Coordinates of N, CA, C and O in Angstrom, one line a residue:
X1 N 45.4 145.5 64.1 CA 45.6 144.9 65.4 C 44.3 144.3 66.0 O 44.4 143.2 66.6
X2 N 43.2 144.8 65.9 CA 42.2 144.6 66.5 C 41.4 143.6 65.3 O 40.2 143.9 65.1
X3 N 41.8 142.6 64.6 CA 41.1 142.0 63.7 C 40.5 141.1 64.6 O 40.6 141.1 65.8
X4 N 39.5 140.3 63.5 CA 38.4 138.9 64.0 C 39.3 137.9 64.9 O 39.2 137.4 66.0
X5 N 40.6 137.7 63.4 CA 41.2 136.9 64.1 C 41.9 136.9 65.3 O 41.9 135.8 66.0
X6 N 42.5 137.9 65.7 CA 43.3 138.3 66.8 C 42.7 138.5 67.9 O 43.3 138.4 69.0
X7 N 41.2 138.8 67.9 CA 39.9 138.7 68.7 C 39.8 137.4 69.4 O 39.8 137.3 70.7
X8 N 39.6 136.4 68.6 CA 39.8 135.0 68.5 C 40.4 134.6 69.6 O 40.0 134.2 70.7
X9 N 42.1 134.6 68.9 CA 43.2 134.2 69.9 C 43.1 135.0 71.4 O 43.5 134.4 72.4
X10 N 42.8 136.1 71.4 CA 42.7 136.9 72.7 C 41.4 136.0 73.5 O 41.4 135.9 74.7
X11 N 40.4 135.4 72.9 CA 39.5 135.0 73.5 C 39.7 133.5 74.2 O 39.1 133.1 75.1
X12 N 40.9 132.8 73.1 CA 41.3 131.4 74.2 C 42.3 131.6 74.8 O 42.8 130.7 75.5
X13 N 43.1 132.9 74.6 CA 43.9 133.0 75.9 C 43.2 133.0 76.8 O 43.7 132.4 77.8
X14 N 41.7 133.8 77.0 CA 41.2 134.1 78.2 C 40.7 132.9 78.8 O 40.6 132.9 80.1
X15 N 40.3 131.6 78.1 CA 39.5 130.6 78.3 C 40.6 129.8 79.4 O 40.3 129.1 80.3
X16 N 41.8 130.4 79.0 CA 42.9 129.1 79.8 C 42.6 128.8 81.1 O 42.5 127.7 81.6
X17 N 42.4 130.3 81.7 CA 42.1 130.1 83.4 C 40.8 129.5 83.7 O 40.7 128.8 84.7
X18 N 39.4 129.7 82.5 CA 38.5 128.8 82.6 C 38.4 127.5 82.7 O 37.7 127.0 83.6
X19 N 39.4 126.8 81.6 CA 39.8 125.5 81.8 C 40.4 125.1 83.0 O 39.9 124.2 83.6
X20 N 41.4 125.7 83.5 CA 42.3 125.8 84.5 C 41.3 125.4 85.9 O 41.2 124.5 86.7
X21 N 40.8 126.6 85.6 CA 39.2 126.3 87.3 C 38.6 125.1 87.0 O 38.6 124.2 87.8
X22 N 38.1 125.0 85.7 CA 37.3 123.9 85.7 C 38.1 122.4 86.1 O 37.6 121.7 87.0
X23 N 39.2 122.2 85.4 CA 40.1 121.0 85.7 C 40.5 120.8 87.4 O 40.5 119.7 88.0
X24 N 40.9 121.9 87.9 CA 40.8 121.9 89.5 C 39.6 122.1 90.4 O 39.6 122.5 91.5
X25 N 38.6 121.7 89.8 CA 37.2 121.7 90.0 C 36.7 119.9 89.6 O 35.6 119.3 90.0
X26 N 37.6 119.5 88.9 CA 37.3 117.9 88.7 C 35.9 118.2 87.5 O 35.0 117.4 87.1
X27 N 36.2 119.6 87.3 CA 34.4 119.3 86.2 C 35.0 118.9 84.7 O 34.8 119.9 84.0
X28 N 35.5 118.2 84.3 CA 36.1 117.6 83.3 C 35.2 117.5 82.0 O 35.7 117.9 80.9
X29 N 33.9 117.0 82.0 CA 33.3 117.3 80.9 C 33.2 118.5 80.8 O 33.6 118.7 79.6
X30 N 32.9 119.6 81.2 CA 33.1 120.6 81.3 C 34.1 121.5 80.7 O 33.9 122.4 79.9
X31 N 34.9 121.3 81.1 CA 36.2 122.0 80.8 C 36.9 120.7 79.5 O 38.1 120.8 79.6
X32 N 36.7 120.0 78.8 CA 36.8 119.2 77.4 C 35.9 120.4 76.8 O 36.6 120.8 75.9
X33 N 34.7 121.1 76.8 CA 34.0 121.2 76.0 C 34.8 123.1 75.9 O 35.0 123.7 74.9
X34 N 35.1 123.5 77.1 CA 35.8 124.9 76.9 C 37.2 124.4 76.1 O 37.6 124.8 75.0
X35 N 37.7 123.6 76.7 CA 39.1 123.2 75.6 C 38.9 122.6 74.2 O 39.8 122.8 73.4
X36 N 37.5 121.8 73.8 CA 37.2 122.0 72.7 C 37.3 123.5 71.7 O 37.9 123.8 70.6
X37 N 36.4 124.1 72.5 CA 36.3 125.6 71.6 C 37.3 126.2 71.5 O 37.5 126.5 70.3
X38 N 38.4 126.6 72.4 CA 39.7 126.3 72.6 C 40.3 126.4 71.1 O 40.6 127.3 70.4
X39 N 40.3 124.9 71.1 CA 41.0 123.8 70.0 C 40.4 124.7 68.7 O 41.1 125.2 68.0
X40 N 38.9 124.7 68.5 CA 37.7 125.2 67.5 C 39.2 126.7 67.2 O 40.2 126.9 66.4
X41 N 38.6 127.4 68.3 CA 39.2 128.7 67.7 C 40.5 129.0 67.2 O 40.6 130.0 66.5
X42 N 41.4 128.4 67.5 CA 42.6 127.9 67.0 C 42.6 127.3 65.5 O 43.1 128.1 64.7
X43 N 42.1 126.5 65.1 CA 41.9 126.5 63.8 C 41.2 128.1 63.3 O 41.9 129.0 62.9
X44 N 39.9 128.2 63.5 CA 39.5 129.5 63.5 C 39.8 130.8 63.0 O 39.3 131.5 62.0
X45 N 41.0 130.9 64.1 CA 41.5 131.9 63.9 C 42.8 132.0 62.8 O 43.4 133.0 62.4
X46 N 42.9 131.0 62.7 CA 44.2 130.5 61.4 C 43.1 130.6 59.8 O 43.5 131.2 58.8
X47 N 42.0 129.9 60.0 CA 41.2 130.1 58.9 C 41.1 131.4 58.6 O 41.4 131.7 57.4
X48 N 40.7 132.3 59.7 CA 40.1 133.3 59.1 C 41.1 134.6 58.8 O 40.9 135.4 57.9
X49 N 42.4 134.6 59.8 CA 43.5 135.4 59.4 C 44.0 135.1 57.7 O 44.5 136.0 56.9
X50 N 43.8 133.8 57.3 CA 44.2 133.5 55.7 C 43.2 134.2 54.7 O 43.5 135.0 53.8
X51 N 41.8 133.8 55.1 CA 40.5 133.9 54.1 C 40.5 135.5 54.0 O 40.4 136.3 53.0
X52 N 40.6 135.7 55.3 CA 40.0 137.7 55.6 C 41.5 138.5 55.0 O 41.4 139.7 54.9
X53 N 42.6 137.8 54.6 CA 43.7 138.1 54.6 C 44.3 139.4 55.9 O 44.7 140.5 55.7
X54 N 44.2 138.9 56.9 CA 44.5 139.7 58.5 C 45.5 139.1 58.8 O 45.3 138.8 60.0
X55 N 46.4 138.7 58.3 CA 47.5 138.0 58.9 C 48.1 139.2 60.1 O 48.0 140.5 59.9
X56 N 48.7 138.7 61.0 CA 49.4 140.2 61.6 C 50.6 139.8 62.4 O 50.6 138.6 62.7
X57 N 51.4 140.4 62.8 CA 52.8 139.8 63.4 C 51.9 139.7 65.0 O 52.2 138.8 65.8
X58 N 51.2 140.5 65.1 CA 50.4 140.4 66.4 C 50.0 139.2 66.6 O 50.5 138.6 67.6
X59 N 49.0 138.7 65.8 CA 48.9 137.3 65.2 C 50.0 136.5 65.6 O 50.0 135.9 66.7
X60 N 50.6 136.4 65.0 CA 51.3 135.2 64.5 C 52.4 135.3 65.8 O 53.4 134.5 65.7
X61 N 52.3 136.2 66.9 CA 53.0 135.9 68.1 C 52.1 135.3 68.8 O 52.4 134.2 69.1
X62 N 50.9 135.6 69.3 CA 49.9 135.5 70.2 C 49.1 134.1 70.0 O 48.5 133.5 70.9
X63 N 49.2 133.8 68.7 CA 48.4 132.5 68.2 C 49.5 131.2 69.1 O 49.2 130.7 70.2
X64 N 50.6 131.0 68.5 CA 51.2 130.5 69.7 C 51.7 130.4 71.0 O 52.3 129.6 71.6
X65 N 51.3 131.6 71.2 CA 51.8 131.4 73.0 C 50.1 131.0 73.7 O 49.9 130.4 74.8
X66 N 49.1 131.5 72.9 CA 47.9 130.6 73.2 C 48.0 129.1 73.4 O 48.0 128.5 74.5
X67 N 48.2 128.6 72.1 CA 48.9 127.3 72.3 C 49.3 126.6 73.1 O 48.8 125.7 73.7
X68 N 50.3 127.2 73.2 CA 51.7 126.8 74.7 C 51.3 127.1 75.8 O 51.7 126.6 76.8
X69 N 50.4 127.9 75.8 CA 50.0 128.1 77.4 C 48.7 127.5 77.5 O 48.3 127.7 78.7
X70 N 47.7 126.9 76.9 CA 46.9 125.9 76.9 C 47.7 124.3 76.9 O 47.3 123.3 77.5
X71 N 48.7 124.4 76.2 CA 48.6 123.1 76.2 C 49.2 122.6 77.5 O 49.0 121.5 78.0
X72 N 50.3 123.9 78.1 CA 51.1 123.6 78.8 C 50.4 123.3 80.5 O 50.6 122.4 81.4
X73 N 49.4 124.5 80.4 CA 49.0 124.6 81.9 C 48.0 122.8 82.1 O 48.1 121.9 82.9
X74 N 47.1 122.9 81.0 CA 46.5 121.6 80.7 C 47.1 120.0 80.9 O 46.7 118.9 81.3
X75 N 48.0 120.4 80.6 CA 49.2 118.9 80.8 C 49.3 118.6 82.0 O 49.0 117.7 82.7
X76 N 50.0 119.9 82.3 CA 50.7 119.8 84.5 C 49.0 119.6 84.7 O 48.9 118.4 84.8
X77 N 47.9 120.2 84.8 CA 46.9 119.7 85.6 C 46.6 118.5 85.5 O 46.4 117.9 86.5
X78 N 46.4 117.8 84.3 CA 46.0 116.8 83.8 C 46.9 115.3 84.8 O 46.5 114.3 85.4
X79 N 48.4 116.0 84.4 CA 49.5 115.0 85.1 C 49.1 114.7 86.5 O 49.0 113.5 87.0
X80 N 48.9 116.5 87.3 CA 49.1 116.8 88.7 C 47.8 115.6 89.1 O 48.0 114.9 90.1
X81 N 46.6 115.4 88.4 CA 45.9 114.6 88.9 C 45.6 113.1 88.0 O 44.6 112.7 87.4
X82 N 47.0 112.4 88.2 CA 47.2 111.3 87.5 C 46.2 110.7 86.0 O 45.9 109.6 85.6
X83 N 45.9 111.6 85.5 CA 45.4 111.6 84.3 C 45.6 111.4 83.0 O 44.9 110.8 82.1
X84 N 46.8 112.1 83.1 CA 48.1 111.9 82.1 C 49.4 111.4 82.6 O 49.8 111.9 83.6
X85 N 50.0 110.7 82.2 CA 51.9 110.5 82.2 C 52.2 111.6 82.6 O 52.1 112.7 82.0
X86 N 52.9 111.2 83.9 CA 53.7 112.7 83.7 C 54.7 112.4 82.9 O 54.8 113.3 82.1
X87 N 55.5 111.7 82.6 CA 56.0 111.8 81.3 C 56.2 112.3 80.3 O 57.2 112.8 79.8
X88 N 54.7 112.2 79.8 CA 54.2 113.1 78.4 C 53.8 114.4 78.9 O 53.9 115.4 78.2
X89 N 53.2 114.4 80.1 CA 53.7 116.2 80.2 C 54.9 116.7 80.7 O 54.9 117.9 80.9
X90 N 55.9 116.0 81.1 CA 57.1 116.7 81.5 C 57.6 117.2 79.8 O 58.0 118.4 79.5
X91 N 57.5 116.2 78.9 CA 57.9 116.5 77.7 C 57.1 117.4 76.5 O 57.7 118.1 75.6
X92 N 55.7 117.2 76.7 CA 55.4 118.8 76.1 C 55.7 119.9 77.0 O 55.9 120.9 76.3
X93 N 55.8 120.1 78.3 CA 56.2 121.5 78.5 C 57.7 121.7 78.2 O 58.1 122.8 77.8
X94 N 58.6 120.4 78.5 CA 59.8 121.0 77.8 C 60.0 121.6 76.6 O 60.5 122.6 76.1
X95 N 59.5 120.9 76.2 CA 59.0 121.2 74.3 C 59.1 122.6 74.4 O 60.1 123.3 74.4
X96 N 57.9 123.0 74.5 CA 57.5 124.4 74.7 C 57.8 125.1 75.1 O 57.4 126.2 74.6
X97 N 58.8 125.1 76.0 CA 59.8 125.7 77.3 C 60.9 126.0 76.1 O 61.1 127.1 75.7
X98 N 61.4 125.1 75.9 CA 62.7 125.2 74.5 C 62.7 126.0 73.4 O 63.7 126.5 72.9
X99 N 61.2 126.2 73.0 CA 60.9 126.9 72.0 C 60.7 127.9 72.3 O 61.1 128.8 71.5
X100 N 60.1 128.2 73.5 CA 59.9 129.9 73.6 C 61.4 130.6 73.6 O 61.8 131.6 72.9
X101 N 62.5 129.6 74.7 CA 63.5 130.0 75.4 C 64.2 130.6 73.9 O 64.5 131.8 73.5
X102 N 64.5 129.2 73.0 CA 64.9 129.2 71.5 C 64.4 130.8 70.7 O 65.2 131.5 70.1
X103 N 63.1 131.1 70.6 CA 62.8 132.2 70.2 C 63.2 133.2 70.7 O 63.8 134.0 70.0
X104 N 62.9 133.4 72.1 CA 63.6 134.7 72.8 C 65.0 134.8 72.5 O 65.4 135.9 72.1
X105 N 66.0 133.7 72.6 CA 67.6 133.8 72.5 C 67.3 134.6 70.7 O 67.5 135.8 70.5
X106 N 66.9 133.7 69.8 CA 67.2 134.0 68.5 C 66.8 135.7 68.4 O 67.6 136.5 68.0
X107 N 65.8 136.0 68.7 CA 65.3 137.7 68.6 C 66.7 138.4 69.5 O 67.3 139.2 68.8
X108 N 67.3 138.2 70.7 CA 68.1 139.2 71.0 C 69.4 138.8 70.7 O 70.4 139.5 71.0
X109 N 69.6 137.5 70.2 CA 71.1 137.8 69.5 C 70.8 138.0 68.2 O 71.2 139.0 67.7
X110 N 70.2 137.2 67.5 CA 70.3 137.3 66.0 C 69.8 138.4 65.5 O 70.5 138.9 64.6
X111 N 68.3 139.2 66.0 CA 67.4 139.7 65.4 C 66.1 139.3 65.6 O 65.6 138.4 66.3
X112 N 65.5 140.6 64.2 CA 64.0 140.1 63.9 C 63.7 138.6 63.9 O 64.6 138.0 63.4
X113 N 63.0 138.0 64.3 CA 62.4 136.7 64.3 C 60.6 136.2 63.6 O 59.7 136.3 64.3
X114 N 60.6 136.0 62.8 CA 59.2 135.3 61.8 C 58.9 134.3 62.4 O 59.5 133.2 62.0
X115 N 57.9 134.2 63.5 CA 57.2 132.8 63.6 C 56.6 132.4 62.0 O 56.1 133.2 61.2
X116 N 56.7 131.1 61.9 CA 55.7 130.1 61.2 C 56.3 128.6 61.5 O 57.4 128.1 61.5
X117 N 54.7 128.2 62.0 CA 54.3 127.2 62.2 C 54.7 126.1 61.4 O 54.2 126.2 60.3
X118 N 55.5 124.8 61.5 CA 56.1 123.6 60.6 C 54.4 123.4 60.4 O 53.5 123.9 60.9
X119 N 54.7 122.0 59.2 CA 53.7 121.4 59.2 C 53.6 120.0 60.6 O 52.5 119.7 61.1
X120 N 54.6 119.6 60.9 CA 55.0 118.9 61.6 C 54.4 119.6 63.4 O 53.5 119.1 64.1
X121 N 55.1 120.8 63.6 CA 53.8 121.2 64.2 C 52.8 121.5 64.7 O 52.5 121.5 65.9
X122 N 51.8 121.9 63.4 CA 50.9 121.8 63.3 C 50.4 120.2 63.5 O 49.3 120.1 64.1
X123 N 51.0 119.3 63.2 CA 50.7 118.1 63.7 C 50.6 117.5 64.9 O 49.8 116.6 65.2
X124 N 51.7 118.4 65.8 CA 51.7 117.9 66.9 C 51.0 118.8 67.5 O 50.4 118.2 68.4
X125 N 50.7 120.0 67.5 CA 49.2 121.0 67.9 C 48.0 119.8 67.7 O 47.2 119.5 68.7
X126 N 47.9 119.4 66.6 CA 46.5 118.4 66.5 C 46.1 117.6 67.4 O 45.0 117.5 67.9
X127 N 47.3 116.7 67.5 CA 47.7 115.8 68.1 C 47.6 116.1 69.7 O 47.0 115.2 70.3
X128 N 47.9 117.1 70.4 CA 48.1 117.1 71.4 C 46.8 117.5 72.1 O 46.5 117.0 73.2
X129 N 46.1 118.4 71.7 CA 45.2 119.4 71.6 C 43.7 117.9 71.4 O 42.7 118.0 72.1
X130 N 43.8 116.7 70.5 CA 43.2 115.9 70.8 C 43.6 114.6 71.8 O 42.7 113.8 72.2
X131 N 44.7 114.5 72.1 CA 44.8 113.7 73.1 C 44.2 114.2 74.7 O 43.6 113.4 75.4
X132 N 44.5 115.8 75.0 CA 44.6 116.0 75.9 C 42.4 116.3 76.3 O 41.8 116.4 77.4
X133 N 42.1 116.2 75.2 CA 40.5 116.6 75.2 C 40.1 115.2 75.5 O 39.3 115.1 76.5
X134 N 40.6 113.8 74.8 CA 40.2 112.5 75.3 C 40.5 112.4 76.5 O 39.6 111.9 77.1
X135 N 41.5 112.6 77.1 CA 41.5 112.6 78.6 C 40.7 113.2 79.2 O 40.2 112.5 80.1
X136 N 40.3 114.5 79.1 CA 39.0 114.8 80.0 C 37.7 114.9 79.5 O 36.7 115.4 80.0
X137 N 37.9 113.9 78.0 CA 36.3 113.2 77.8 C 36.0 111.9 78.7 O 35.0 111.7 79.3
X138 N 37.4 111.0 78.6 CA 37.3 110.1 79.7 C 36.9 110.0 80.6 O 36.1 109.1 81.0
X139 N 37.6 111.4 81.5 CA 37.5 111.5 83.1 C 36.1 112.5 83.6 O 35.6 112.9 84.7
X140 N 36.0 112.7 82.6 CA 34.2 113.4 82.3 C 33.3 112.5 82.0 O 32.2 113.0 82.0
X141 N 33.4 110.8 81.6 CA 32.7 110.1 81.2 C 31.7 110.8 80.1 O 30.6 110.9 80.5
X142 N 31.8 111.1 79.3 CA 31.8 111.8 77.9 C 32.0 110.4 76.9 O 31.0 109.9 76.4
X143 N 33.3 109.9 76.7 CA 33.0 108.5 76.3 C 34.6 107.4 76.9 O 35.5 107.8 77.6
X144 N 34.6 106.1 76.3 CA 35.3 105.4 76.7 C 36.5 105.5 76.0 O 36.2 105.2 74.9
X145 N 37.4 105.8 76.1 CA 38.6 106.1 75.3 C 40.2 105.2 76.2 O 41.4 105.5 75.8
X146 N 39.9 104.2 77.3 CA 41.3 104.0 78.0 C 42.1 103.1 77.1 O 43.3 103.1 76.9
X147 N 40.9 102.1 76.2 CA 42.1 101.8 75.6 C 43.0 102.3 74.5 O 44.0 101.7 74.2
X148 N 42.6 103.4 73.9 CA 43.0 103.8 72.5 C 44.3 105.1 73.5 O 45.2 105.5 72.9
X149 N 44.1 105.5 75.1 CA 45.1 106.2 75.3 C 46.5 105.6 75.5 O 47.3 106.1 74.7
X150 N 46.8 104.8 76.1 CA 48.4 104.7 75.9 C 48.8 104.4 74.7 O 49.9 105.0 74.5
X151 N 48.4 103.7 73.5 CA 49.4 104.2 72.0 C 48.9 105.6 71.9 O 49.6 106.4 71.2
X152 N 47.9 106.0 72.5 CA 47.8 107.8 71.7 C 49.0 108.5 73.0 O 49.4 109.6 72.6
X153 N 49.6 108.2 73.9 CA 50.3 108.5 74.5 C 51.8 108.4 74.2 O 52.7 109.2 74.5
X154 N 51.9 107.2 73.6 CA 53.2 107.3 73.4 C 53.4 108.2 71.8 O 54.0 109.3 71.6
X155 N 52.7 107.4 70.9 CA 52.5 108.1 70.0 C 52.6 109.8 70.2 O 53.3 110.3 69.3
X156 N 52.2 110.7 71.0 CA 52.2 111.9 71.0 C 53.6 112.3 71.7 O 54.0 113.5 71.6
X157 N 54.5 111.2 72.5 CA 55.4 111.3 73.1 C 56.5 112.0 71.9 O 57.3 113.0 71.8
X158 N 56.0 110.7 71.2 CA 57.0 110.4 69.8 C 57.3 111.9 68.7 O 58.4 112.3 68.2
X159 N 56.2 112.3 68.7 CA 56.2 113.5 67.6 C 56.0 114.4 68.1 O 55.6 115.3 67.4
X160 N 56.3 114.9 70.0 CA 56.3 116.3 70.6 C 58.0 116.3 70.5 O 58.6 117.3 70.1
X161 N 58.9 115.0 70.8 CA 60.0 114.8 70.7 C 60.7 115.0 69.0 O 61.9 114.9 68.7
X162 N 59.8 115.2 68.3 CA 60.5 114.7 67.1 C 60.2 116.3 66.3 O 61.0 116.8 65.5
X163 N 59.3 116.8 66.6 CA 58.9 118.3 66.0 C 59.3 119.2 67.2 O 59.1 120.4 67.0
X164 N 59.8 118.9 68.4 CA 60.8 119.7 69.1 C 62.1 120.0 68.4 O 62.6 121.2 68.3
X165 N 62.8 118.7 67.8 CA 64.0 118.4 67.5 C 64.3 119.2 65.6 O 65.3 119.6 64.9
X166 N 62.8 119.1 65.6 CA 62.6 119.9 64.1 C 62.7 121.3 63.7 O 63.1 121.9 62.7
X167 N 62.0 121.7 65.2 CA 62.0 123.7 65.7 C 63.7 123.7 65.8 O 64.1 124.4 64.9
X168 N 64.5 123.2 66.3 CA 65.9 123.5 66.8 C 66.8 123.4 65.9 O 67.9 124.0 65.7
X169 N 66.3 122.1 65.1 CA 67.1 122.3 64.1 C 66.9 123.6 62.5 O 67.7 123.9 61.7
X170 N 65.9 123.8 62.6 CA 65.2 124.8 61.8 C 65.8 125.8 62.0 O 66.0 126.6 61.1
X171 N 66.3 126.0 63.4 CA 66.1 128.2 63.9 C 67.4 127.9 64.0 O 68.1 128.9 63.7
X172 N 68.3 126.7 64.4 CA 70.0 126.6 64.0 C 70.4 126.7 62.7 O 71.5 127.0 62.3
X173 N 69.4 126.3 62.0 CA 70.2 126.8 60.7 C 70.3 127.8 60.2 O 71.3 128.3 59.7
X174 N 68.7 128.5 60.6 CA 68.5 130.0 60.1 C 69.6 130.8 61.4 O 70.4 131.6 60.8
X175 N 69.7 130.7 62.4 CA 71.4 131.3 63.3 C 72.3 131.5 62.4 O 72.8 132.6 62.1
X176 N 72.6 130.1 62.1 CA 73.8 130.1 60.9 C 73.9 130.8 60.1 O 74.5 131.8 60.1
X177 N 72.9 130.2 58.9 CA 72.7 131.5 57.7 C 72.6 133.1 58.4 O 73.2 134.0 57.9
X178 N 72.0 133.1 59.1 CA 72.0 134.6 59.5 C 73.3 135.4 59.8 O 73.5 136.4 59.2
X179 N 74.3 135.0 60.8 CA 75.1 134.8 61.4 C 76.8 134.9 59.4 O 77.8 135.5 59.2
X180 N 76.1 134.1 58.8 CA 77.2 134.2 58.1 C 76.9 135.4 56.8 O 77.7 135.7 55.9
X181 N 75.7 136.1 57.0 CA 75.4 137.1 56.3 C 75.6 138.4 56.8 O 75.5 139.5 56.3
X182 N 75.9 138.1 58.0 CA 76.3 139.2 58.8 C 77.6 139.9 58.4 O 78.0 140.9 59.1

């Protein structure tokens, strides 16, 4: 329970509210460089749960709801101060919102439930986790990035929508199969 990696992930849960202050504080480079490390230990902690072999169900719950609740609080702030589309954050927190709801439903009707991460996304973790850092490298004057954001905007629109649609159809199938083994 108490591994490096799980250390890790406990430590950018903690960072959220740091970010959180700092973004409501307008200190944006600032709070890019805590959501960097963020982002750092998230790989990190994925690295080292494999290498150290520590995988743990502890793990592998906690790793994404770090996630989800970085990317999510990050977005609404981002949005709340016209930064981002609200748009694109109405649609990753739905995202997110779906998947947790999707997980919770599947654990108390179906059962045990196995997070793992698609490759897909993991993609859109990459993806999002770098879009949302260029936005407050931007608004941090860190560097110039406005024009590379709206294709990185819609573009991220595209594949939070498309690796949402991937989770659901994934955990519907496994319902089914489960469901007919019953």
């Amino acid at each position: 329970m108490f591994t490096l990696p799980n250390l890790i992930t406990v430590a950018r849960i903690l960072l959220i509210p740091v970010v959180a202050f700092l973004l409501l504080d307008h200190d944006y480079a600032m709070a890019c460089g805590v959501f960097a490390a963020a982002a750092l230990g998230d790989w990190l902690d994925g690295f080292l749960a494999r290498r150290l072999n520590q995988m743990s169900q502890l793990g592998a719950v906690l790793d994404p709801i770090a996630d989800k609740m970085t990317m999510m609080i990050v977005a609404i702030l981002l949005a709340a101060q016209a930064l981002l589309p609200i748009w694109l954050a109405v649609v990753i927190v739905l995202r997110d919102a779906i998947i947790v709801a999707g997980a919770v439903a599947y654990r108390f009707v179906v059962g045990h439930i196995e997070m793992a991460p698609t490759r897909l996304s993991k993609a859109n973790t990459f993806l999002e986790f770098g879009v949302l850092a260029l936005v407050m490298a931007q608004a941090g004057r860190l560097l110039q990035a406005g024009a590379w954001l709206p294709p990185l905007f819609v573009l991220t629109f595209v594949l939070v929508l498309v690796s949402g649609a991937h989770y659901v159809l994934i955990w519907r199938r496994k319902a089914i199969d489960d469901a007919r083994r019953s």
